[in-house]
Amino acid sequence: MTLALATTTPGEPEIFASLQGEGASMGRPSTFVRLSRCNLACEWCDTAYTWRFSGDNRFHRDELAFERKANQVMAEEADVARLVADLPPDRLVITGGEPLLQGAQLARMLAALDEARPGMHVEIETNGSVAPHASLDARVQQYNVSPKLSHSGNPAELALVPERLDAWAADPRAYFKFVVAEPADVDEVRALQERHAIPAERIFLMPEGRSSDVIRQRSGWLSDLCTQEGYRFTDRLHIHIWGDTRGT
């Protein structure tokens, strides 16, 4: 069986060692596997090459369309596990796109990885709208859940599924990361926290931005709001170090 992965260059899967740039594990050496395909379409998405292929008319502010053949590659689950096992970090971050769309395939890949290199800490980054496959869920130590607020451009009925948010809030492995572009966005975060009983200590607010300048401009007022509201602040470390580039 195969996984659909994003690419760094045509034909090369986006599997790489770096530092986790966001959230609860920020700064930790990690191996990243970036999958292709997404059920949502954020207008500011910085990985639109994982879903906005030619013919996809979902809105993105850059109005770019990517050729599927150059930006998506199919790889055998066992081959993905081998590539991960060969890299130094003992932490794996599976990102996307939306990884949970390929839950059964990921479960098989992680089973192969456990044979090749037991004991890897597994994080999955998800938009929070998709339930994890049962066989995958048993192999995950941490979920980085990023529900999409209204400024993402996604309809709430697709992005904010009440039963899923309730389930994530009840799971101590799940950390919430909200992308914030304007101070008013925090009102939505507060409402979701109250509606779904999300513990404040598991909520991170992150400035939206694909450049260091924009992130720094928004970090000042956002850090003040985190102090006032009792939320945690997260930067975008990889953007400051490497810029908005693939494979970093």
Coordinates of N, CA and C in Angstrom, one line a residue:
M1 N 0.8 -1.2 0.0 CA 0.0 0.0 0.0 C 0.9 1.3 0.0
T2 N 0.3 2.4 -0.5 CA 1.1 3.6 -0.6 C 0.5 4.7 0.1
L3 N 1.4 5.7 0.4 CA 1.0 7.0 1.0 C 1.2 8.1 -0.1
A4 N 0.3 9.1 -0.1 CA 0.5 10.2 -0.9 C 1.2 11.3 -0.2
L5 N 2.4 11.6 -0.6 CA 3.3 12.6 0.0 C 3.5 13.8 -0.8
A6 N 3.8 14.9 -0.1 CA 4.2 16.1 -0.8 C 5.6 15.9 -1.3
T7 N 6.1 16.9 -2.1 CA 7.5 16.7 -2.6 C 8.3 18.0 -2.3
T8 N 9.6 17.8 -2.2 CA 10.5 18.9 -2.1 C 10.9 19.3 -3.5
T9 N 11.2 18.4 -4.4 CA 11.4 18.6 -5.8 C 10.7 17.5 -6.5
P10 N 10.3 17.6 -7.7 CA 9.5 16.6 -8.4 C 10.1 15.1 -8.2
G11 N 9.2 14.3 -7.7 CA 9.6 12.9 -7.5 C 10.3 12.6 -6.1
E12 N 10.6 13.6 -5.3 CA 11.3 13.4 -4.1 C 10.4 13.7 -2.9
P13 N 10.1 12.7 -2.1 CA 9.1 13.0 -1.0 C 9.7 13.9 0.0
E14 N 8.8 14.7 0.6 CA 9.2 15.7 1.6 C 9.3 15.0 3.0
I15 N 10.4 14.4 3.2 CA 10.8 13.7 4.4 C 12.2 14.3 4.8
F16 N 12.3 14.9 6.0 CA 13.5 15.6 6.3 C 13.7 15.7 7.8
A17 N 14.9 15.9 8.2 CA 15.2 16.2 9.6 C 15.4 17.7 9.8
S18 N 14.8 18.2 10.9 CA 14.9 19.6 11.2 C 14.6 19.8 12.7
L19 N 14.2 21.0 13.0 CA 13.7 21.3 14.4 C 12.2 21.6 14.3
Q20 N 11.4 21.1 15.3 CA 10.0 21.5 15.3 C 9.9 23.0 15.5
G21 N 9.2 23.6 14.7 CA 9.1 25.1 14.7 C 8.0 25.7 15.5
E22 N 7.0 24.9 15.9 CA 5.8 25.4 16.5 C 5.3 24.6 17.7
G23 N 4.6 25.2 18.5 CA 3.8 24.5 19.5 C 4.5 23.9 20.7
A24 N 4.0 22.9 21.3 CA 4.5 22.3 22.5 C 5.9 21.7 22.4
S25 N 6.3 21.3 21.2 CA 7.6 20.7 21.0 C 8.6 21.6 20.3
M26 N 8.3 22.9 20.3 CA 9.1 23.8 19.5 C 10.6 23.7 19.9
G27 N 11.5 23.6 18.9 CA 12.9 23.5 19.2 C 13.5 22.1 19.3
R28 N 12.6 21.1 19.3 CA 13.1 19.7 19.4 C 13.5 19.2 18.0
P29 N 14.6 18.5 18.0 CA 15.0 17.8 16.7 C 13.9 16.8 16.3
S30 N 13.5 16.9 15.1 CA 12.4 16.0 14.6 C 12.6 15.6 13.2
T31 N 12.1 14.5 12.8 CA 12.0 14.1 11.4 C 10.5 14.4 11.0
F32 N 10.4 15.0 9.8 CA 9.1 15.4 9.3 C 8.7 14.6 8.1
V33 N 7.5 14.1 8.1 CA 6.9 13.5 6.9 C 5.7 14.4 6.5
R34 N 5.8 15.0 5.3 CA 4.6 15.8 4.9 C 3.8 15.1 3.9
L35 N 2.5 14.9 4.2 CA 1.6 14.2 3.3 C 0.9 15.2 2.5
S36 N 0.4 14.6 1.4 CA -0.4 15.4 0.4 C -1.9 15.2 0.7
R37 N -2.7 16.1 0.2 CA -4.2 16.1 0.3 C -4.7 16.8 1.5
C38 N -5.8 17.6 1.4 CA -6.4 18.2 2.5 C -7.9 18.4 2.3
N39 N -8.7 18.2 3.3 CA -10.1 18.4 3.2 C -10.6 19.8 3.4
L40 N -9.7 20.7 3.9 CA -10.0 22.1 4.0 C -9.1 22.9 3.1
A41 N -9.4 24.2 3.0 CA -8.7 25.1 2.1 C -8.5 26.5 2.8
C42 N -7.4 26.6 3.5 CA -7.2 27.9 4.2 C -6.6 28.9 3.2
E43 N -7.2 30.1 3.2 CA -6.8 31.1 2.1 C -5.4 31.6 2.3
W44 N -4.8 31.4 3.6 CA -3.4 31.8 3.8 C -2.5 30.6 3.9
C45 N -2.9 29.4 3.6 CA -2.1 28.2 3.8 C -0.7 28.4 3.2
D46 N 0.3 28.0 4.0 CA 1.7 28.1 3.5 C 2.2 26.7 2.9
T47 N 1.3 25.8 2.8 CA 1.6 24.5 2.1 C 0.5 24.2 1.1
A48 N 0.1 25.2 0.3 CA -1.0 25.0 -0.7 C -0.6 24.0 -1.8
Y49 N 0.7 23.7 -1.9 CA 1.2 22.7 -2.9 C 0.8 21.3 -2.5
T50 N 0.2 21.1 -1.3 CA -0.2 19.8 -0.9 C -1.7 19.5 -1.3
W51 N -2.4 20.6 -1.7 CA -3.8 20.4 -2.1 C -4.3 21.2 -3.2
R52 N -3.8 22.4 -3.5 CA -4.4 23.2 -4.6 C -3.8 22.9 -5.9
F53 N -4.2 21.7 -6.4 CA -3.7 21.3 -7.7 C -4.5 21.9 -8.9
S54 N -3.9 21.9 -10.0 CA -4.7 22.4 -11.2 C -6.0 21.8 -11.3
G55 N -7.0 22.7 -11.4 CA -8.4 22.2 -11.5 C -9.2 22.3 -10.1
D56 N -8.4 22.6 -9.0 CA -9.0 22.8 -7.7 C -9.3 24.3 -7.6
N57 N -10.6 24.6 -7.5 CA -11.0 26.0 -7.5 C -11.2 26.6 -6.1
R58 N -10.9 25.8 -5.1 CA -11.0 26.4 -3.7 C -10.0 27.6 -3.6
F59 N -10.5 28.6 -2.9 CA -9.8 29.9 -2.9 C -8.5 29.8 -2.1
H60 N -7.5 30.5 -2.6 CA -6.2 30.8 -1.9 C -5.8 32.1 -2.4
R61 N -5.3 33.0 -1.4 CA -5.0 34.4 -1.7 C -3.9 34.5 -2.8
D62 N -3.0 33.5 -2.9 CA -2.0 33.6 -3.9 C -2.4 33.3 -5.3
E63 N -3.6 32.6 -5.4 CA -4.2 32.2 -6.7 C -3.2 31.4 -7.5
L64 N -2.4 30.5 -6.8 CA -1.5 29.6 -7.5 C -2.2 28.3 -7.6
A65 N -1.8 27.6 -8.7 CA -2.3 26.2 -8.9 C -1.0 25.4 -9.2
F66 N -0.9 24.2 -8.5 CA 0.2 23.4 -8.6 C -0.1 22.1 -9.4
E67 N 0.9 21.7 -10.2 CA 0.7 20.5 -11.0 C 0.9 19.3 -10.1
R68 N -0.1 18.4 -10.1 CA -0.1 17.3 -9.2 C 1.1 16.4 -9.4
K69 N 1.5 16.1 -10.6 CA 2.6 15.2 -10.9 C 3.9 15.7 -10.2
A70 N 4.1 17.0 -10.2 CA 5.4 17.6 -9.7 C 5.3 17.7 -8.1
N71 N 4.1 17.8 -7.6 CA 4.0 18.1 -6.2 C 3.4 17.0 -5.3
Q72 N 3.1 15.9 -5.9 CA 2.6 14.7 -5.1 C 3.3 13.5 -5.6
V73 N 3.7 12.6 -4.7 CA 4.4 11.4 -5.1 C 3.8 10.3 -4.2
M74 N 3.6 9.1 -4.8 CA 3.1 8.0 -4.1 C 4.3 7.1 -3.6
A75 N 4.3 6.7 -2.4 CA 5.5 5.9 -1.8 C 5.0 4.8 -1.0
E76 N 5.6 3.6 -1.1 CA 5.3 2.5 -0.3 C 5.5 2.8 1.2
E77 N 4.5 2.3 2.0 CA 4.6 2.5 3.4 C 5.9 2.1 4.0
A78 N 6.4 0.9 3.6 CA 7.6 0.4 4.1 C 8.8 1.3 3.7
D79 N 8.8 1.9 2.5 CA 9.9 2.7 2.1 C 9.9 4.0 2.9
V80 N 8.7 4.6 3.2 CA 8.6 5.8 4.0 C 9.2 5.5 5.4
A81 N 8.8 4.3 6.0 CA 9.4 3.9 7.3 C 10.9 3.8 7.3
R82 N 11.4 3.3 6.2 CA 12.9 3.1 6.1 C 13.6 4.5 6.0
L83 N 13.0 5.4 5.3 CA 13.6 6.8 5.2 C 13.5 7.5 6.5
V84 N 12.5 7.3 7.3 CA 12.4 7.9 8.6 C 13.4 7.3 9.5
A85 N 13.5 6.0 9.5 CA 14.4 5.3 10.4 C 15.8 5.7 10.2
D86 N 16.2 6.1 9.0 CA 17.6 6.4 8.6 C 18.0 7.8 9.1
L87 N 17.0 8.6 9.5 CA 17.4 10.0 9.9 C 17.6 10.0 11.4
P88 N 18.4 11.0 11.9 CA 18.9 10.9 13.3 C 17.8 11.2 14.4
P89 N 16.8 12.1 14.2 CA 15.9 12.4 15.3 C 15.1 11.2 15.8
D90 N 14.8 11.2 17.1 CA 13.9 10.1 17.7 C 12.5 10.6 17.8
R91 N 12.2 11.7 17.2 CA 10.8 12.2 17.2 C 10.3 12.4 15.8
L92 N 9.1 11.9 15.5 CA 8.6 12.0 14.2 C 7.3 12.9 14.2
V93 N 7.3 13.9 13.3 CA 6.2 14.8 13.1 C 5.6 14.5 11.7
I94 N 4.3 14.0 11.8 CA 3.6 13.8 10.5 C 2.6 15.0 10.3
T95 N 2.8 15.6 9.1 CA 2.1 16.8 8.9 C 1.5 16.8 7.5
G96 N 1.0 17.9 7.0 CA 0.3 17.9 5.7 C 0.2 19.3 5.1
G97 N -0.9 19.4 4.3 CA -2.1 18.7 4.2 C -2.7 18.2 5.5
E98 N -3.6 17.3 5.3 CA -4.3 16.7 6.5 C -4.0 15.2 6.6
P99 N -3.0 14.9 7.5 CA -2.6 13.5 7.6 C -3.6 12.5 8.0
L100 N -4.6 12.8 8.7 CA -5.6 11.8 9.2 C -6.5 11.3 8.1
L101 N -6.4 11.9 6.9 CA -7.1 11.4 5.7 C -6.5 10.1 5.3
Q102 N -5.3 9.8 5.7 CA -4.6 8.6 5.3 C -4.2 7.8 6.6
G103 N -5.2 7.7 7.5 CA -4.9 7.1 8.8 C -4.5 5.6 8.7
A104 N -5.2 4.8 7.9 CA -4.9 3.4 7.9 C -3.5 3.2 7.3
Q105 N -3.2 3.9 6.3 CA -1.8 3.8 5.7 C -0.8 4.2 6.6
L106 N -1.0 5.3 7.4 CA -0.1 5.7 8.4 C 0.1 4.7 9.5
A107 N -0.9 4.0 9.9 CA -0.8 3.0 10.9 C 0.1 1.9 10.5
R108 N 0.0 1.5 9.2 CA 0.9 0.4 8.7 C 2.3 0.9 8.6
M109 N 2.5 2.2 8.2 CA 3.8 2.7 8.1 C 4.5 2.8 9.5
L110 N 3.7 3.2 10.5 CA 4.3 3.3 11.8 C 4.6 1.9 12.4
A111 N 3.8 0.9 12.0 CA 4.1 -0.5 12.4 C 5.4 -0.9 11.8
A112 N 5.7 -0.6 10.6 CA 7.0 -0.9 10.0 C 8.1 -0.2 10.6
L113 N 7.8 1.1 10.9 CA 8.9 1.9 11.6 C 9.2 1.4 13.0
D114 N 8.2 0.9 13.7 CA 8.5 0.3 15.0 C 9.4 -0.9 15.0
E115 N 9.3 -1.6 13.9 CA 10.2 -2.8 13.7 C 11.6 -2.3 13.4
A116 N 11.7 -1.3 12.5 CA 13.0 -0.8 12.1 C 13.7 0.0 13.2
R117 N 12.9 0.7 13.9 CA 13.5 1.6 14.9 C 12.5 1.9 16.1
P118 N 12.4 1.0 17.0 CA 11.4 1.1 18.1 C 11.6 2.3 18.9
G119 N 10.5 2.8 19.5 CA 10.6 3.9 20.5 C 10.5 5.3 20.0
M120 N 10.2 5.5 18.7 CA 10.0 6.8 18.1 C 8.8 7.5 18.8
H121 N 9.0 8.8 19.2 CA 7.9 9.6 19.6 C 7.1 10.2 18.4
V122 N 5.8 9.9 18.3 CA 5.1 10.3 17.1 C 4.1 11.4 17.4
E123 N 4.2 12.5 16.7 CA 3.3 13.6 16.7 C 2.6 13.7 15.4
I124 N 1.3 14.0 15.4 CA 0.5 14.2 14.2 C -0.1 15.6 14.3
E125 N 0.1 16.4 13.2 CA -0.4 17.7 13.1 C -1.7 17.6 12.2
T126 N -2.8 18.1 12.8 CA -4.1 17.9 12.1 C -5.0 19.2 12.3
N127 N -5.9 19.4 11.4 CA -6.8 20.5 11.5 C -7.9 20.3 12.4
G128 N -8.0 19.1 12.9 CA -9.0 18.7 14.0 C -10.4 18.3 13.5
S129 N -10.6 18.3 12.2 CA -11.9 17.9 11.7 C -12.1 16.5 11.4
V130 N -11.0 15.7 11.4 CA -11.1 14.3 11.0 C -10.7 13.4 12.2
A131 N -11.4 12.3 12.4 CA -11.1 11.4 13.5 C -10.0 10.5 13.1
P132 N -9.1 10.2 14.1 CA -8.0 9.3 13.8 C -8.4 7.9 13.7
H133 N -7.8 7.2 12.7 CA -8.1 5.7 12.6 C -7.7 5.0 13.8
A134 N -8.5 4.1 14.3 CA -8.2 3.4 15.6 C -6.8 2.8 15.7
S135 N -6.4 2.2 14.6 CA -5.1 1.5 14.6 C -3.9 2.5 14.6
L136 N -4.2 3.7 14.1 CA -3.2 4.8 14.1 C -3.2 5.4 15.5
D137 N -4.3 5.7 16.0 CA -4.4 6.4 17.3 C -3.6 5.7 18.4
A138 N -3.5 4.4 18.4 CA -2.8 3.6 19.4 C -1.3 3.9 19.3
R139 N -0.8 4.4 18.2 CA 0.6 4.6 18.0 C 1.1 6.1 18.1
V140 N 0.2 6.9 18.5 CA 0.5 8.4 18.5 C 0.6 8.8 20.0
Q141 N 1.7 9.6 20.2 CA 2.0 10.2 21.6 C 1.4 11.6 21.7
Q142 N 1.3 12.3 20.6 CA 0.9 13.7 20.7 C 0.2 14.1 19.4
Y143 N -0.9 14.9 19.6 CA -1.6 15.5 18.5 C -1.5 17.0 18.6
N144 N -1.1 17.7 17.5 CA -1.0 19.1 17.4 C -2.3 19.5 16.6
V145 N -3.3 20.0 17.3 CA -4.6 20.2 16.7 C -4.8 21.7 16.4
S146 N -5.0 22.0 15.1 CA -5.1 23.4 14.7 C -6.4 23.7 14.1
P147 N -7.5 23.9 14.9 CA -8.8 24.2 14.3 C -8.7 25.6 13.6
K148 N -9.5 25.7 12.5 CA -9.4 26.8 11.6 C -10.5 27.8 11.9
L149 N -10.1 29.0 12.3 CA -11.0 30.1 12.6 C -11.6 30.7 11.3
S150 N -12.5 31.7 11.5 CA -13.2 32.2 10.3 C -12.3 32.8 9.3
H151 N -11.2 33.5 9.8 CA -10.3 34.2 8.8 C -9.6 33.2 7.9
S152 N -9.7 31.9 8.1 CA -9.1 30.9 7.2 C -9.9 30.8 5.9
G153 N -11.2 31.2 6.0 CA -12.0 31.1 4.8 C -12.8 29.8 4.7
N154 N -12.6 28.9 5.7 CA -13.3 27.6 5.6 C -14.7 27.8 6.3
P155 N -15.7 27.1 5.7 CA -17.0 27.1 6.4 C -16.9 26.4 7.8
A156 N -17.5 27.0 8.8 CA -17.4 26.4 10.1 C -18.0 25.0 10.2
E157 N -19.0 24.7 9.4 CA -19.5 23.4 9.4 C -18.6 22.3 8.9
L158 N -17.6 22.7 8.2 CA -16.5 21.8 7.7 C -15.3 21.8 8.7
A159 N -15.0 23.0 9.1 CA -13.7 23.1 9.9 C -13.9 22.9 11.4
L160 N -15.0 23.2 11.9 CA -15.2 23.1 13.4 C -16.3 22.1 13.7
V161 N -15.9 20.9 13.7 CA -16.9 19.8 13.9 C -17.0 19.6 15.5
P162 N -18.2 19.9 16.0 CA -18.3 19.9 17.5 C -17.9 18.6 18.2
E163 N -18.3 17.4 17.6 CA -17.9 16.2 18.3 C -16.4 15.9 18.2
R164 N -15.8 16.4 17.2 CA -14.3 16.2 17.1 C -13.6 17.1 18.1
L165 N -14.1 18.4 18.2 CA -13.4 19.3 19.1 C -13.6 18.8 20.6
D166 N -14.8 18.3 20.9 CA -15.1 17.7 22.2 C -14.1 16.6 22.5
A167 N -13.9 15.7 21.5 CA -13.0 14.6 21.7 C -11.5 15.0 21.8
W168 N -11.1 16.0 21.0 CA -9.7 16.5 21.2 C -9.5 17.1 22.6
A169 N -10.5 17.9 23.0 CA -10.4 18.6 24.3 C -10.3 17.6 25.4
A170 N -10.9 16.4 25.3 CA -10.9 15.4 26.3 C -9.6 14.5 26.3
D171 N -8.8 14.6 25.2 CA -7.7 13.8 25.0 C -6.4 14.6 25.5
P172 N -5.8 14.1 26.6 CA -4.6 14.8 27.1 C -3.4 14.9 26.2
R173 N -3.4 14.1 25.1 CA -2.3 14.1 24.1 C -2.5 15.3 23.2
A174 N -3.6 15.9 23.1 CA -3.9 16.9 22.1 C -3.6 18.3 22.6
Y175 N -2.8 19.0 21.9 CA -2.5 20.4 22.1 C -3.1 21.2 21.0
F176 N -3.8 22.3 21.4 CA -4.5 23.2 20.4 C -3.6 24.3 20.0
K177 N -3.5 24.5 18.7 CA -2.7 25.7 18.1 C -3.6 26.5 17.2
F178 N -3.9 27.7 17.6 CA -4.8 28.5 16.8 C -4.0 29.6 16.1
V179 N -4.2 29.7 14.8 CA -3.5 30.7 14.0 C -4.3 32.0 14.1
V180 N -3.6 33.1 14.5 CA -4.3 34.3 14.8 C -3.7 35.4 13.9
A181 N -4.5 36.1 13.2 CA -4.1 37.2 12.3 C -4.5 38.6 12.8
E182 N -5.6 38.7 13.6 CA -6.0 39.9 14.2 C -6.4 39.7 15.6
P183 N -6.4 40.8 16.4 CA -6.7 40.6 17.9 C -8.2 40.0 18.0
A184 N -9.1 40.4 17.1 CA -10.5 39.9 17.2 C -10.6 38.4 17.1
D185 N -9.6 37.7 16.5 CA -9.6 36.3 16.3 C -9.6 35.6 17.7
V186 N -9.0 36.2 18.7 CA -8.9 35.6 20.0 C -10.3 35.5 20.6
D187 N -11.3 36.3 20.2 CA -12.6 36.1 20.7 C -13.2 34.8 20.2
E188 N -12.9 34.4 19.0 CA -13.3 33.0 18.5 C -12.6 31.9 19.3
V189 N -11.4 32.1 19.6 CA -10.7 31.1 20.4 C -11.3 30.9 21.8
R190 N -11.6 32.1 22.4 CA -12.2 32.0 23.8 C -13.6 31.3 23.7
A191 N -14.4 31.6 22.7 CA -15.7 31.0 22.5 C -15.6 29.5 22.3
L192 N -14.6 29.0 21.5 CA -14.4 27.6 21.3 C -13.9 26.9 22.6
Q193 N -13.0 27.6 23.3 CA -12.5 27.1 24.6 C -13.7 26.8 25.5
E194 N -14.6 27.8 25.7 CA -15.7 27.6 26.6 C -16.7 26.6 26.1
R195 N -16.9 26.6 24.8 CA -18.0 25.6 24.3 C -17.5 24.2 24.4
H196 N -16.2 23.9 24.2 CA -15.7 22.6 24.2 C -14.9 22.2 25.4
A197 N -14.8 23.0 26.4 CA -14.1 22.8 27.6 C -12.6 22.4 27.4
I198 N -12.0 23.3 26.6 CA -10.5 23.0 26.2 C -9.7 23.6 27.4
P199 N -8.8 22.9 28.0 CA -8.0 23.4 29.1 C -7.1 24.5 28.5
A200 N -7.0 25.7 29.2 CA -6.2 26.8 28.7 C -4.7 26.4 28.6
E201 N -4.2 25.6 29.4 CA -2.8 25.2 29.4 C -2.4 24.4 28.1
R202 N -3.4 23.9 27.4 CA -3.2 23.2 26.2 C -3.5 24.0 24.9
I203 N -3.7 25.3 25.1 CA -4.0 26.2 24.0 C -2.8 27.1 23.7
F204 N -2.3 27.0 22.4 CA -1.3 27.9 21.9 C -1.9 28.9 20.9
L205 N -1.4 30.1 21.0 CA -1.8 31.1 19.9 C -0.5 31.4 19.1
M206 N -0.7 31.4 17.8 CA 0.5 31.5 16.9 C 0.1 32.6 15.9
P207 N 1.0 33.6 15.7 CA 0.8 34.6 14.7 C 0.8 34.0 13.2
E208 N -0.2 34.4 12.5 CA -0.2 34.0 11.1 C 0.8 34.8 10.3
G209 N 1.6 34.2 9.5 CA 2.6 34.9 8.7 C 3.6 34.0 8.1
R210 N 4.0 34.3 6.9 CA 5.0 33.5 6.2 C 6.4 34.2 6.0
S211 N 6.5 35.3 6.8 CA 7.8 36.0 6.8 C 8.1 36.4 8.3
S212 N 9.4 36.5 8.6 CA 9.8 36.9 9.9 C 9.2 38.3 10.3
D213 N 9.2 39.2 9.3 CA 8.7 40.6 9.6 C 7.3 40.5 10.0
V214 N 6.4 39.8 9.3 CA 5.0 39.8 9.7 C 4.8 39.1 11.0
I215 N 5.5 38.0 11.2 CA 5.4 37.2 12.5 C 5.8 38.1 13.6
R216 N 6.9 38.9 13.5 CA 7.4 39.7 14.6 C 6.4 40.9 14.8
Q217 N 5.8 41.4 13.8 CA 4.8 42.5 13.9 C 3.6 42.0 14.8
R218 N 3.2 40.8 14.5 CA 2.0 40.3 15.2 C 2.3 39.7 16.6
S219 N 3.6 39.4 16.8 CA 4.0 38.7 18.0 C 3.8 39.6 19.2
G220 N 4.0 40.9 19.1 CA 3.9 41.8 20.2 C 2.6 41.9 20.8
W221 N 1.5 42.2 20.0 CA 0.2 42.3 20.6 C -0.4 40.9 20.9
L222 N 0.1 39.9 20.2 CA -0.4 38.5 20.5 C 0.1 38.0 21.8
S223 N 1.4 38.3 22.1 CA 2.0 37.8 23.3 C 1.3 38.5 24.5
D224 N 0.9 39.8 24.3 CA 0.2 40.5 25.4 C -1.2 39.9 25.6
L225 N -1.8 39.5 24.5 CA -3.1 38.8 24.7 C -3.0 37.4 25.4
C226 N -1.9 36.7 25.1 CA -1.7 35.4 25.7 C -1.5 35.7 27.2
T227 N -0.8 36.7 27.6 CA -0.6 37.0 29.0 C -1.9 37.3 29.7
Q228 N -2.8 38.1 29.0 CA -4.1 38.5 29.6 C -5.0 37.3 29.7
E229 N -5.0 36.4 28.7 CA -6.0 35.3 28.6 C -5.5 34.0 29.3
G230 N -4.2 33.9 29.5 CA -3.7 32.7 30.1 C -3.4 31.6 29.1
Y231 N -3.3 32.0 27.8 CA -2.9 31.0 26.8 C -1.4 31.0 26.6
R232 N -0.9 30.0 25.9 CA 0.5 29.9 25.6 C 0.8 30.5 24.2
F233 N 1.9 31.1 24.1 CA 2.3 31.7 22.8 C 3.3 30.8 22.1
T234 N 3.2 30.6 20.8 CA 4.2 29.9 20.0 C 4.6 30.7 18.8
D235 N 5.9 30.7 18.6 CA 6.5 31.4 17.4 C 6.4 30.4 16.3
R236 N 7.1 30.8 15.2 CA 7.2 30.0 14.0 C 8.8 29.9 13.7
L237 N 9.5 29.1 14.5 CA 10.9 29.1 14.5 C 11.5 28.9 13.2
H238 N 10.9 27.9 12.4 CA 11.5 27.5 11.2 C 11.5 28.7 10.1
I239 N 10.5 29.5 10.2 CA 10.4 30.7 9.3 C 11.5 31.7 9.6
H240 N 11.8 31.9 10.9 CA 12.9 32.8 11.2 C 14.3 32.3 10.7
I241 N 14.4 31.0 10.8 CA 15.7 30.4 10.5 C 15.9 30.2 9.0
W242 N 14.9 29.5 8.3 CA 15.0 29.1 7.0 C 14.1 29.8 6.0
G243 N 13.2 30.6 6.5 CA 12.2 31.2 5.6 C 11.1 30.2 5.2
D244 N 10.2 30.7 4.4 CA 9.1 29.9 4.0 C 9.5 28.9 2.8
T245 N 10.2 27.8 3.2 CA 10.7 26.9 2.1 C 10.3 25.5 2.5
R246 N 10.3 24.7 1.4 CA 10.0 23.3 1.6 C 11.2 22.6 2.3
G247 N 10.9 21.5 2.9 CA 12.0 20.6 3.5 C 12.7 21.2 4.7
T248 N 12.1 22.2 5.4 CA 12.7 22.8 6.5 C 11.8 22.8 7.7

